[in-house]
């Protein structure tokens, strides 16, 4: 049986849909309070409206551009004031970019690279840089960064995305060394093909998934809950000796 997370508060980025939304609802179901952020305020409000009253009392929401460090700092400080404490951060906000699956590296404009790196790498850096300041998070807190199985292998026509997800793993491992003496763990989760609106939009544009699941030992895409279960485990008290790790949740695609 999963441990209760009552009296704990967590920050979740990219919480308006997909893995972020699934993680927020799972943590709420286990008794936690959550500060949820996304770029789209309307989408966040729809999430809030879908919750029951007991859950709404444990939610703080605010739109945030993860690439804006000053905005990230304001959000984190507001969340901590609201709950009185923060016990962890799940950096889930991400993008596949606009041209993934269609352009070779020599065809890519710099703007595409900047878009992907600003969200997937700078966003993770900003949240870690502000939340890992000594004394900001509770001792025994946990940070979980969502990378991808593309962070340990290559995908065709996905240079910015692969580069960004490799970088997230590097950020995670380096931050784990620095945060360990503070009593804080830092880990990464590496999903493979997952049924999310982000993936659906890319399939609709490209005509096929850029992350194929047909050749994996478990030949299907993951449900978002199968990824959020691992994120919740790493955020919670059942993984207190796990840090600096990169957990693949890809049906064996990277085996």
mmCIF file with all atom_site columns, C-alpha atoms in Angstrom, residues 30-242:
data_model
loop_
_atom_site.group_PDB
_atom_site.id
_atom_site.type_symbol
_atom_site.label_atom_id
_atom_site.label_alt_id
_atom_site.label_comp_id
_atom_site.label_asym_id
_atom_site.label_entity_id
_atom_site.label_seq_id
_atom_site.pdbx_PDB_ins_code
_atom_site.Cartn_x
_atom_site.Cartn_y
_atom_site.Cartn_z
_atom_site.occupancy
_atom_site.B_iso_or_equiv
_atom_site.pdbx_formal_charge
_atom_site.auth_seq_id
_atom_site.auth_comp_id
_atom_site.auth_asym_id
_atom_site.auth_atom_id
_atom_site.pdbx_PDB_model_num
ATOM 1   C CA . UNK A 1 30  ? -2.733  10.311 -1.466  1.00 0.00 ? 30  UNK A CA 1
ATOM 2   C CA . UNK A 1 31  ? -3.480  13.318 0.732   1.00 0.00 ? 31  UNK A CA 1
ATOM 3   C CA . UNK A 1 32  ? -0.880  15.818 -0.448  1.00 0.00 ? 32  UNK A CA 1
ATOM 4   C CA . UNK A 1 33  ? -1.327  19.490 -1.215  1.00 0.00 ? 33  UNK A CA 1
ATOM 5   C CA . UNK A 1 34  ? -0.162  20.583 -4.655  1.00 0.00 ? 34  UNK A CA 1
ATOM 6   C CA . UNK A 1 35  ? 0.897   23.837 -6.288  1.00 0.00 ? 35  UNK A CA 1
ATOM 7   C CA . UNK A 1 36  ? 0.171   23.379 -9.969  1.00 0.00 ? 36  UNK A CA 1
ATOM 8   C CA . UNK A 1 37  ? 1.518   25.472 -12.803 1.00 0.00 ? 37  UNK A CA 1
ATOM 9   C CA . UNK A 1 38  ? 1.236   25.562 -16.558 1.00 0.00 ? 38  UNK A CA 1
ATOM 10  C CA . UNK A 1 39  ? 1.641   28.159 -19.266 1.00 0.00 ? 39  UNK A CA 1
ATOM 11  C CA . UNK A 1 40  ? -2.100  28.228 -19.970 1.00 0.00 ? 40  UNK A CA 1
ATOM 12  C CA . UNK A 1 41  ? -4.247  29.757 -17.207 1.00 0.00 ? 41  UNK A CA 1
ATOM 13  C CA . UNK A 1 42  ? -7.537  28.595 -18.748 1.00 0.00 ? 42  UNK A CA 1
ATOM 14  C CA . UNK A 1 43  ? -6.350  24.987 -18.795 1.00 0.00 ? 43  UNK A CA 1
ATOM 15  C CA . UNK A 1 44  ? -5.289  25.231 -15.150 1.00 0.00 ? 44  UNK A CA 1
ATOM 16  C CA . UNK A 1 45  ? -8.702  26.576 -14.187 1.00 0.00 ? 45  UNK A CA 1
ATOM 17  C CA . UNK A 1 46  ? -10.376 23.651 -15.968 1.00 0.00 ? 46  UNK A CA 1
ATOM 18  C CA . UNK A 1 47  ? -8.254  21.266 -13.922 1.00 0.00 ? 47  UNK A CA 1
ATOM 19  C CA . UNK A 1 48  ? -9.262  23.062 -10.726 1.00 0.00 ? 48  UNK A CA 1
ATOM 20  C CA . UNK A 1 49  ? -12.953 22.928 -11.659 1.00 0.00 ? 49  UNK A CA 1
ATOM 21  C CA . UNK A 1 50  ? -12.704 19.155 -12.211 1.00 0.00 ? 50  UNK A CA 1
ATOM 22  C CA . UNK A 1 51  ? -11.610 18.513 -8.613  1.00 0.00 ? 51  UNK A CA 1
ATOM 23  C CA . UNK A 1 52  ? -13.869 17.773 -5.674  1.00 0.00 ? 52  UNK A CA 1
ATOM 24  C CA . UNK A 1 53  ? -14.150 20.283 -2.838  1.00 0.00 ? 53  UNK A CA 1
ATOM 25  C CA . UNK A 1 54  ? -11.747 18.492 -0.491  1.00 0.00 ? 54  UNK A CA 1
ATOM 26  C CA . UNK A 1 55  ? -9.106  18.503 -3.215  1.00 0.00 ? 55  UNK A CA 1
ATOM 27  C CA . UNK A 1 56  ? -9.682  22.136 -4.168  1.00 0.00 ? 56  UNK A CA 1
ATOM 28  C CA . UNK A 1 57  ? -8.802  23.098 -0.599  1.00 0.00 ? 57  UNK A CA 1
ATOM 29  C CA . UNK A 1 58  ? -5.355  21.566 -1.157  1.00 0.00 ? 58  UNK A CA 1
ATOM 30  C CA . UNK A 1 59  ? -4.553  23.218 -4.478  1.00 0.00 ? 59  UNK A CA 1
ATOM 31  C CA . UNK A 1 60  ? -2.689  26.407 -5.312  1.00 0.00 ? 60  UNK A CA 1
ATOM 32  C CA . UNK A 1 61  ? -2.519  27.294 -9.000  1.00 0.00 ? 61  UNK A CA 1
ATOM 33  C CA . UNK A 1 62  ? -0.703  29.905 -11.010 1.00 0.00 ? 62  UNK A CA 1
ATOM 34  C CA . UNK A 1 63  ? 0.293   30.191 -14.692 1.00 0.00 ? 63  UNK A CA 1
ATOM 35  C CA . UNK A 1 64  ? 4.073   30.162 -15.091 1.00 0.00 ? 64  UNK A CA 1
ATOM 36  C CA . UNK A 1 65  ? 6.485   30.381 -17.989 1.00 0.00 ? 65  UNK A CA 1
ATOM 37  C CA . UNK A 1 66  ? 9.158   27.935 -16.831 1.00 0.00 ? 66  UNK A CA 1
ATOM 38  C CA . UNK A 1 67  ? 11.766  29.734 -18.951 1.00 0.00 ? 67  UNK A CA 1
ATOM 39  C CA . UNK A 1 68  ? 11.289  32.946 -16.921 1.00 0.00 ? 68  UNK A CA 1
ATOM 40  C CA . UNK A 1 69  ? 13.416  32.565 -13.804 1.00 0.00 ? 69  UNK A CA 1
ATOM 41  C CA . UNK A 1 70  ? 11.949  35.565 -12.000 1.00 0.00 ? 70  UNK A CA 1
ATOM 42  C CA . UNK A 1 71  ? 8.446   34.209 -12.620 1.00 0.00 ? 71  UNK A CA 1
ATOM 43  C CA . UNK A 1 72  ? 9.517   30.792 -11.369 1.00 0.00 ? 72  UNK A CA 1
ATOM 44  C CA . UNK A 1 73  ? 10.893  32.342 -8.186  1.00 0.00 ? 73  UNK A CA 1
ATOM 45  C CA . UNK A 1 74  ? 7.670   34.274 -7.561  1.00 0.00 ? 74  UNK A CA 1
ATOM 46  C CA . UNK A 1 75  ? 5.578   31.150 -8.080  1.00 0.00 ? 75  UNK A CA 1
ATOM 47  C CA . UNK A 1 76  ? 7.679   29.032 -5.721  1.00 0.00 ? 76  UNK A CA 1
ATOM 48  C CA . UNK A 1 77  ? 7.656   31.687 -3.018  1.00 0.00 ? 77  UNK A CA 1
ATOM 49  C CA . UNK A 1 78  ? 3.891   32.150 -3.358  1.00 0.00 ? 78  UNK A CA 1
ATOM 50  C CA . UNK A 1 79  ? 3.332   28.395 -3.143  1.00 0.00 ? 79  UNK A CA 1
ATOM 51  C CA . UNK A 1 80  ? 5.443   28.150 -0.011  1.00 0.00 ? 80  UNK A CA 1
ATOM 52  C CA . UNK A 1 81  ? 3.583   31.042 1.612   1.00 0.00 ? 81  UNK A CA 1
ATOM 53  C CA . UNK A 1 82  ? 0.271   29.400 0.741   1.00 0.00 ? 82  UNK A CA 1
ATOM 54  C CA . UNK A 1 83  ? 1.093   25.986 2.208   1.00 0.00 ? 83  UNK A CA 1
ATOM 55  C CA . UNK A 1 84  ? 3.694   26.960 4.799   1.00 0.00 ? 84  UNK A CA 1
ATOM 56  C CA . UNK A 1 85  ? 6.123   24.383 3.440   1.00 0.00 ? 85  UNK A CA 1
ATOM 57  C CA . UNK A 1 86  ? 7.247   22.603 0.276   1.00 0.00 ? 86  UNK A CA 1
ATOM 58  C CA . UNK A 1 87  ? 8.349   18.976 0.219   1.00 0.00 ? 87  UNK A CA 1
ATOM 59  C CA . UNK A 1 88  ? 9.245   18.512 -3.406  1.00 0.00 ? 88  UNK A CA 1
ATOM 60  C CA . UNK A 1 89  ? 9.090   19.574 -7.015  1.00 0.00 ? 89  UNK A CA 1
ATOM 61  C CA . UNK A 1 90  ? 8.093   17.593 -10.100 1.00 0.00 ? 90  UNK A CA 1
ATOM 62  C CA . UNK A 1 91  ? 9.462   19.266 -13.228 1.00 0.00 ? 91  UNK A CA 1
ATOM 63  C CA . UNK A 1 92  ? 7.142   17.852 -15.877 1.00 0.00 ? 92  UNK A CA 1
ATOM 64  C CA . UNK A 1 93  ? 6.561   20.792 -18.230 1.00 0.00 ? 93  UNK A CA 1
ATOM 65  C CA . UNK A 1 94  ? 8.026   20.052 -21.632 1.00 0.00 ? 94  UNK A CA 1
ATOM 66  C CA . UNK A 1 95  ? 7.668   20.355 -25.365 1.00 0.00 ? 95  UNK A CA 1
ATOM 67  C CA . UNK A 1 96  ? 8.427   18.194 -28.380 1.00 0.00 ? 96  UNK A CA 1
ATOM 68  C CA . UNK A 1 97  ? 8.910   21.342 -30.432 1.00 0.00 ? 97  UNK A CA 1
ATOM 69  C CA . UNK A 1 98  ? 7.079   22.345 -33.593 1.00 0.00 ? 98  UNK A CA 1
ATOM 70  C CA . UNK A 1 99  ? 9.247   20.472 -36.094 1.00 0.00 ? 99  UNK A CA 1
ATOM 71  C CA . UNK A 1 100 ? 10.019  17.160 -34.377 1.00 0.00 ? 100 UNK A CA 1
ATOM 72  C CA . UNK A 1 101 ? 9.739   14.262 -36.784 1.00 0.00 ? 101 UNK A CA 1
ATOM 73  C CA . UNK A 1 102 ? 9.855   16.405 -39.918 1.00 0.00 ? 102 UNK A CA 1
ATOM 74  C CA . UNK A 1 103 ? 13.219  18.205 -40.120 1.00 0.00 ? 103 UNK A CA 1
ATOM 75  C CA . UNK A 1 104 ? 16.843  17.069 -40.231 1.00 0.00 ? 104 UNK A CA 1
ATOM 76  C CA . UNK A 1 105 ? 19.348  19.007 -38.140 1.00 0.00 ? 105 UNK A CA 1
ATOM 77  C CA . UNK A 1 106 ? 20.566  21.031 -41.129 1.00 0.00 ? 106 UNK A CA 1
ATOM 78  C CA . UNK A 1 107 ? 16.996  22.113 -41.869 1.00 0.00 ? 107 UNK A CA 1
ATOM 79  C CA . UNK A 1 108 ? 16.212  23.390 -38.384 1.00 0.00 ? 108 UNK A CA 1
ATOM 80  C CA . UNK A 1 109 ? 15.975  27.102 -37.615 1.00 0.00 ? 109 UNK A CA 1
ATOM 81  C CA . UNK A 1 110 ? 17.636  28.343 -34.449 1.00 0.00 ? 110 UNK A CA 1
ATOM 82  C CA . UNK A 1 111 ? 14.194  29.340 -33.151 1.00 0.00 ? 111 UNK A CA 1
ATOM 83  C CA . UNK A 1 112 ? 13.175  25.666 -32.962 1.00 0.00 ? 112 UNK A CA 1
ATOM 84  C CA . UNK A 1 113 ? 16.272  24.796 -30.939 1.00 0.00 ? 113 UNK A CA 1
ATOM 85  C CA . UNK A 1 114 ? 15.668  27.727 -28.592 1.00 0.00 ? 114 UNK A CA 1
ATOM 86  C CA . UNK A 1 115 ? 12.007  26.807 -28.088 1.00 0.00 ? 115 UNK A CA 1
ATOM 87  C CA . UNK A 1 116 ? 12.807  23.246 -27.063 1.00 0.00 ? 116 UNK A CA 1
ATOM 88  C CA . UNK A 1 117 ? 15.831  24.056 -24.922 1.00 0.00 ? 117 UNK A CA 1
ATOM 89  C CA . UNK A 1 118 ? 14.168  26.969 -23.131 1.00 0.00 ? 118 UNK A CA 1
ATOM 90  C CA . UNK A 1 119 ? 11.263  24.809 -22.008 1.00 0.00 ? 119 UNK A CA 1
ATOM 91  C CA . UNK A 1 120 ? 12.904  21.434 -21.465 1.00 0.00 ? 120 UNK A CA 1
ATOM 92  C CA . UNK A 1 121 ? 16.275  22.503 -20.065 1.00 0.00 ? 121 UNK A CA 1
ATOM 93  C CA . UNK A 1 122 ? 16.098  26.094 -18.883 1.00 0.00 ? 122 UNK A CA 1
ATOM 94  C CA . UNK A 1 123 ? 12.756  25.355 -17.210 1.00 0.00 ? 123 UNK A CA 1
ATOM 95  C CA . UNK A 1 124 ? 14.205  22.474 -15.195 1.00 0.00 ? 124 UNK A CA 1
ATOM 96  C CA . UNK A 1 125 ? 17.283  24.532 -14.339 1.00 0.00 ? 125 UNK A CA 1
ATOM 97  C CA . UNK A 1 126 ? 15.183  27.487 -13.178 1.00 0.00 ? 126 UNK A CA 1
ATOM 98  C CA . UNK A 1 127 ? 13.031  25.409 -10.850 1.00 0.00 ? 127 UNK A CA 1
ATOM 99  C CA . UNK A 1 128 ? 16.025  23.580 -9.385  1.00 0.00 ? 128 UNK A CA 1
ATOM 100 C CA . UNK A 1 129 ? 18.083  26.749 -8.999  1.00 0.00 ? 129 UNK A CA 1
ATOM 101 C CA . UNK A 1 130 ? 15.305  28.443 -7.047  1.00 0.00 ? 130 UNK A CA 1
ATOM 102 C CA . UNK A 1 131 ? 13.938  25.495 -5.060  1.00 0.00 ? 131 UNK A CA 1
ATOM 103 C CA . UNK A 1 132 ? 17.266  23.982 -4.009  1.00 0.00 ? 132 UNK A CA 1
ATOM 104 C CA . UNK A 1 133 ? 18.447  27.120 -2.247  1.00 0.00 ? 133 UNK A CA 1
ATOM 105 C CA . UNK A 1 134 ? 19.397  25.945 1.276   1.00 0.00 ? 134 UNK A CA 1
ATOM 106 C CA . UNK A 1 135 ? 16.426  26.045 3.615   1.00 0.00 ? 135 UNK A CA 1
ATOM 107 C CA . UNK A 1 136 ? 13.751  26.567 0.968   1.00 0.00 ? 136 UNK A CA 1
ATOM 108 C CA . UNK A 1 137 ? 12.511  22.972 0.770   1.00 0.00 ? 137 UNK A CA 1
ATOM 109 C CA . UNK A 1 138 ? 11.908  20.800 3.803   1.00 0.00 ? 138 UNK A CA 1
ATOM 110 C CA . UNK A 1 139 ? 14.605  18.305 4.711   1.00 0.00 ? 139 UNK A CA 1
ATOM 111 C CA . UNK A 1 140 ? 13.970  14.906 3.110   1.00 0.00 ? 140 UNK A CA 1
ATOM 112 C CA . UNK A 1 141 ? 12.392  16.655 0.126   1.00 0.00 ? 141 UNK A CA 1
ATOM 113 C CA . UNK A 1 142 ? 12.628  15.294 -3.391  1.00 0.00 ? 142 UNK A CA 1
ATOM 114 C CA . UNK A 1 143 ? 12.922  16.764 -6.873  1.00 0.00 ? 143 UNK A CA 1
ATOM 115 C CA . UNK A 1 144 ? 11.877  14.714 -9.896  1.00 0.00 ? 144 UNK A CA 1
ATOM 116 C CA . UNK A 1 145 ? 12.742  15.860 -13.407 1.00 0.00 ? 145 UNK A CA 1
ATOM 117 C CA . UNK A 1 146 ? 11.008  14.328 -16.410 1.00 0.00 ? 146 UNK A CA 1
ATOM 118 C CA . UNK A 1 147 ? 13.479  13.501 -19.161 1.00 0.00 ? 147 UNK A CA 1
ATOM 119 C CA . UNK A 1 148 ? 12.694  10.834 -21.781 1.00 0.00 ? 148 UNK A CA 1
ATOM 120 C CA . UNK A 1 149 ? 14.125  7.593  -23.051 1.00 0.00 ? 149 UNK A CA 1
ATOM 121 C CA . UNK A 1 150 ? 15.334  9.950  -25.809 1.00 0.00 ? 150 UNK A CA 1
ATOM 122 C CA . UNK A 1 151 ? 17.688  11.203 -23.099 1.00 0.00 ? 151 UNK A CA 1
ATOM 123 C CA . UNK A 1 152 ? 19.755  8.012  -23.411 1.00 0.00 ? 152 UNK A CA 1
ATOM 124 C CA . UNK A 1 153 ? 19.371  7.254  -27.126 1.00 0.00 ? 153 UNK A CA 1
ATOM 125 C CA . UNK A 1 154 ? 18.708  9.028  -30.409 1.00 0.00 ? 154 UNK A CA 1
ATOM 126 C CA . UNK A 1 155 ? 15.502  9.612  -32.358 1.00 0.00 ? 155 UNK A CA 1
ATOM 127 C CA . UNK A 1 156 ? 15.400  10.482 -36.042 1.00 0.00 ? 156 UNK A CA 1
ATOM 128 C CA . UNK A 1 157 ? 14.581  14.100 -36.897 1.00 0.00 ? 157 UNK A CA 1
ATOM 129 C CA . UNK A 1 158 ? 14.542  15.103 -33.235 1.00 0.00 ? 158 UNK A CA 1
ATOM 130 C CA . UNK A 1 159 ? 17.917  16.718 -32.547 1.00 0.00 ? 159 UNK A CA 1
ATOM 131 C CA . UNK A 1 160 ? 16.735  19.528 -30.235 1.00 0.00 ? 160 UNK A CA 1
ATOM 132 C CA . UNK A 1 161 ? 14.444  17.203 -28.286 1.00 0.00 ? 161 UNK A CA 1
ATOM 133 C CA . UNK A 1 162 ? 17.103  14.525 -27.798 1.00 0.00 ? 162 UNK A CA 1
ATOM 134 C CA . UNK A 1 163 ? 19.675  17.130 -26.803 1.00 0.00 ? 163 UNK A CA 1
ATOM 135 C CA . UNK A 1 164 ? 17.287  18.652 -24.287 1.00 0.00 ? 164 UNK A CA 1
ATOM 136 C CA . UNK A 1 165 ? 16.405  15.348 -22.660 1.00 0.00 ? 165 UNK A CA 1
ATOM 137 C CA . UNK A 1 166 ? 20.053  14.275 -22.447 1.00 0.00 ? 166 UNK A CA 1
ATOM 138 C CA . UNK A 1 167 ? 20.696  17.608 -20.732 1.00 0.00 ? 167 UNK A CA 1
ATOM 139 C CA . UNK A 1 168 ? 17.955  17.000 -18.162 1.00 0.00 ? 168 UNK A CA 1
ATOM 140 C CA . UNK A 1 169 ? 19.709  13.822 -17.051 1.00 0.00 ? 169 UNK A CA 1
ATOM 141 C CA . UNK A 1 170 ? 22.987  15.706 -16.689 1.00 0.00 ? 170 UNK A CA 1
ATOM 142 C CA . UNK A 1 171 ? 21.284  18.443 -14.680 1.00 0.00 ? 171 UNK A CA 1
ATOM 143 C CA . UNK A 1 172 ? 19.679  15.815 -12.471 1.00 0.00 ? 172 UNK A CA 1
ATOM 144 C CA . UNK A 1 173 ? 22.857  13.919 -11.675 1.00 0.00 ? 173 UNK A CA 1
ATOM 145 C CA . UNK A 1 174 ? 24.911  17.054 -11.011 1.00 0.00 ? 174 UNK A CA 1
ATOM 146 C CA . UNK A 1 175 ? 22.208  18.583 -8.811  1.00 0.00 ? 175 UNK A CA 1
ATOM 147 C CA . UNK A 1 176 ? 21.895  15.331 -6.860  1.00 0.00 ? 176 UNK A CA 1
ATOM 148 C CA . UNK A 1 177 ? 25.539  15.669 -5.793  1.00 0.00 ? 177 UNK A CA 1
ATOM 149 C CA . UNK A 1 178 ? 24.948  19.183 -4.497  1.00 0.00 ? 178 UNK A CA 1
ATOM 150 C CA . UNK A 1 179 ? 21.543  18.582 -2.912  1.00 0.00 ? 179 UNK A CA 1
ATOM 151 C CA . UNK A 1 180 ? 22.425  15.366 -1.096  1.00 0.00 ? 180 UNK A CA 1
ATOM 152 C CA . UNK A 1 181 ? 24.172  17.085 1.839   1.00 0.00 ? 181 UNK A CA 1
ATOM 153 C CA . UNK A 1 182 ? 21.034  19.231 2.232   1.00 0.00 ? 182 UNK A CA 1
ATOM 154 C CA . UNK A 1 183 ? 18.947  16.095 2.716   1.00 0.00 ? 183 UNK A CA 1
ATOM 155 C CA . UNK A 1 184 ? 17.261  16.474 -0.678  1.00 0.00 ? 184 UNK A CA 1
ATOM 156 C CA . UNK A 1 185 ? 17.088  13.829 -3.394  1.00 0.00 ? 185 UNK A CA 1
ATOM 157 C CA . UNK A 1 186 ? 17.069  14.571 -7.133  1.00 0.00 ? 186 UNK A CA 1
ATOM 158 C CA . UNK A 1 187 ? 16.064  11.958 -9.708  1.00 0.00 ? 187 UNK A CA 1
ATOM 159 C CA . UNK A 1 188 ? 14.907  11.755 -13.308 1.00 0.00 ? 188 UNK A CA 1
ATOM 160 C CA . UNK A 1 189 ? 12.109  9.759  -14.918 1.00 0.00 ? 189 UNK A CA 1
ATOM 161 C CA . UNK A 1 190 ? 12.500  8.722  -18.554 1.00 0.00 ? 190 UNK A CA 1
ATOM 162 C CA . UNK A 1 191 ? 9.157   7.899  -20.202 1.00 0.00 ? 191 UNK A CA 1
ATOM 163 C CA . UNK A 1 192 ? 8.912   6.265  -23.596 1.00 0.00 ? 192 UNK A CA 1
ATOM 164 C CA . UNK A 1 193 ? 5.872   6.535  -25.850 1.00 0.00 ? 193 UNK A CA 1
ATOM 165 C CA . UNK A 1 194 ? 3.030   7.741  -23.617 1.00 0.00 ? 194 UNK A CA 1
ATOM 166 C CA . UNK A 1 195 ? -0.608  8.532  -24.355 1.00 0.00 ? 195 UNK A CA 1
ATOM 167 C CA . UNK A 1 196 ? -0.650  12.296 -23.809 1.00 0.00 ? 196 UNK A CA 1
ATOM 168 C CA . UNK A 1 197 ? -2.171  15.260 -25.671 1.00 0.00 ? 197 UNK A CA 1
ATOM 169 C CA . UNK A 1 198 ? 1.384   16.354 -26.512 1.00 0.00 ? 198 UNK A CA 1
ATOM 170 C CA . UNK A 1 199 ? 2.065   13.066 -28.278 1.00 0.00 ? 199 UNK A CA 1
ATOM 171 C CA . UNK A 1 200 ? -1.350  13.062 -29.937 1.00 0.00 ? 200 UNK A CA 1
ATOM 172 C CA . UNK A 1 201 ? -0.741  16.502 -31.426 1.00 0.00 ? 201 UNK A CA 1
ATOM 173 C CA . UNK A 1 202 ? 2.563   15.367 -32.908 1.00 0.00 ? 202 UNK A CA 1
ATOM 174 C CA . UNK A 1 203 ? 1.072   12.196 -34.366 1.00 0.00 ? 203 UNK A CA 1
ATOM 175 C CA . UNK A 1 204 ? -1.693  14.289 -35.905 1.00 0.00 ? 204 UNK A CA 1
ATOM 176 C CA . UNK A 1 205 ? 0.846   16.620 -37.508 1.00 0.00 ? 205 UNK A CA 1
ATOM 177 C CA . UNK A 1 206 ? 3.497   14.105 -38.580 1.00 0.00 ? 206 UNK A CA 1
ATOM 178 C CA . UNK A 1 207 ? 1.252   11.099 -39.229 1.00 0.00 ? 207 UNK A CA 1
ATOM 179 C CA . UNK A 1 208 ? 3.168   8.756  -36.938 1.00 0.00 ? 208 UNK A CA 1
ATOM 180 C CA . UNK A 1 209 ? 4.606   8.762  -33.438 1.00 0.00 ? 209 UNK A CA 1
ATOM 181 C CA . UNK A 1 210 ? 8.222   9.957  -33.286 1.00 0.00 ? 210 UNK A CA 1
ATOM 182 C CA . UNK A 1 211 ? 8.662   7.513  -30.415 1.00 0.00 ? 211 UNK A CA 1
ATOM 183 C CA . UNK A 1 212 ? 7.672   4.066  -31.674 1.00 0.00 ? 212 UNK A CA 1
ATOM 184 C CA . UNK A 1 213 ? 6.410   1.442  -29.251 1.00 0.00 ? 213 UNK A CA 1
ATOM 185 C CA . UNK A 1 214 ? 6.067   -1.414 -31.755 1.00 0.00 ? 214 UNK A CA 1
ATOM 186 C CA . UNK A 1 215 ? 9.542   -2.861 -31.158 1.00 0.00 ? 215 UNK A CA 1
ATOM 187 C CA . UNK A 1 216 ? 9.487   -2.692 -27.353 1.00 0.00 ? 216 UNK A CA 1
ATOM 188 C CA . UNK A 1 217 ? 9.155   -5.746 -25.089 1.00 0.00 ? 217 UNK A CA 1
ATOM 189 C CA . UNK A 1 218 ? 5.817   -4.309 -23.919 1.00 0.00 ? 218 UNK A CA 1
ATOM 190 C CA . UNK A 1 219 ? 4.437   -3.361 -27.368 1.00 0.00 ? 219 UNK A CA 1
ATOM 191 C CA . UNK A 1 220 ? 2.148   -0.496 -26.492 1.00 0.00 ? 220 UNK A CA 1
ATOM 192 C CA . UNK A 1 221 ? 2.370   3.104  -25.302 1.00 0.00 ? 221 UNK A CA 1
ATOM 193 C CA . UNK A 1 222 ? 2.240   3.842  -21.582 1.00 0.00 ? 222 UNK A CA 1
ATOM 194 C CA . UNK A 1 223 ? -0.800  5.226  -19.871 1.00 0.00 ? 223 UNK A CA 1
ATOM 195 C CA . UNK A 1 224 ? 0.018   8.460  -18.058 1.00 0.00 ? 224 UNK A CA 1
ATOM 196 C CA . UNK A 1 225 ? -0.717  6.784  -14.715 1.00 0.00 ? 225 UNK A CA 1
ATOM 197 C CA . UNK A 1 226 ? 2.119   4.319  -15.298 1.00 0.00 ? 226 UNK A CA 1
ATOM 198 C CA . UNK A 1 227 ? 4.534   7.241  -15.400 1.00 0.00 ? 227 UNK A CA 1
ATOM 199 C CA . UNK A 1 228 ? 2.966   9.304  -12.613 1.00 0.00 ? 228 UNK A CA 1
ATOM 200 C CA . UNK A 1 229 ? 3.106   6.278  -10.291 1.00 0.00 ? 229 UNK A CA 1
ATOM 201 C CA . UNK A 1 230 ? 6.897   6.290  -10.599 1.00 0.00 ? 230 UNK A CA 1
ATOM 202 C CA . UNK A 1 231 ? 7.085   10.060 -10.106 1.00 0.00 ? 231 UNK A CA 1
ATOM 203 C CA . UNK A 1 232 ? 4.981   9.793  -6.940  1.00 0.00 ? 232 UNK A CA 1
ATOM 204 C CA . UNK A 1 233 ? 7.193   6.974  -5.657  1.00 0.00 ? 233 UNK A CA 1
ATOM 205 C CA . UNK A 1 234 ? 10.316  9.097  -6.125  1.00 0.00 ? 234 UNK A CA 1
ATOM 206 C CA . UNK A 1 235 ? 8.683   12.116 -4.478  1.00 0.00 ? 235 UNK A CA 1
ATOM 207 C CA . UNK A 1 236 ? 7.504   10.116 -1.483  1.00 0.00 ? 236 UNK A CA 1
ATOM 208 C CA . UNK A 1 237 ? 9.036   8.493  1.603   1.00 0.00 ? 237 UNK A CA 1
ATOM 209 C CA . UNK A 1 238 ? 9.427   5.043  0.041   1.00 0.00 ? 238 UNK A CA 1
ATOM 210 C CA . UNK A 1 239 ? 12.480  6.058  -2.005  1.00 0.00 ? 239 UNK A CA 1
ATOM 211 C CA . UNK A 1 240 ? 14.640  7.766  0.616   1.00 0.00 ? 240 UNK A CA 1
ATOM 212 C CA . UNK A 1 241 ? 17.910  6.149  -0.551  1.00 0.00 ? 241 UNK A CA 1
ATOM 213 C CA . UNK A 1 242 ? 17.376  6.893  -4.240  1.00 0.00 ? 242 UNK A CA 1
#
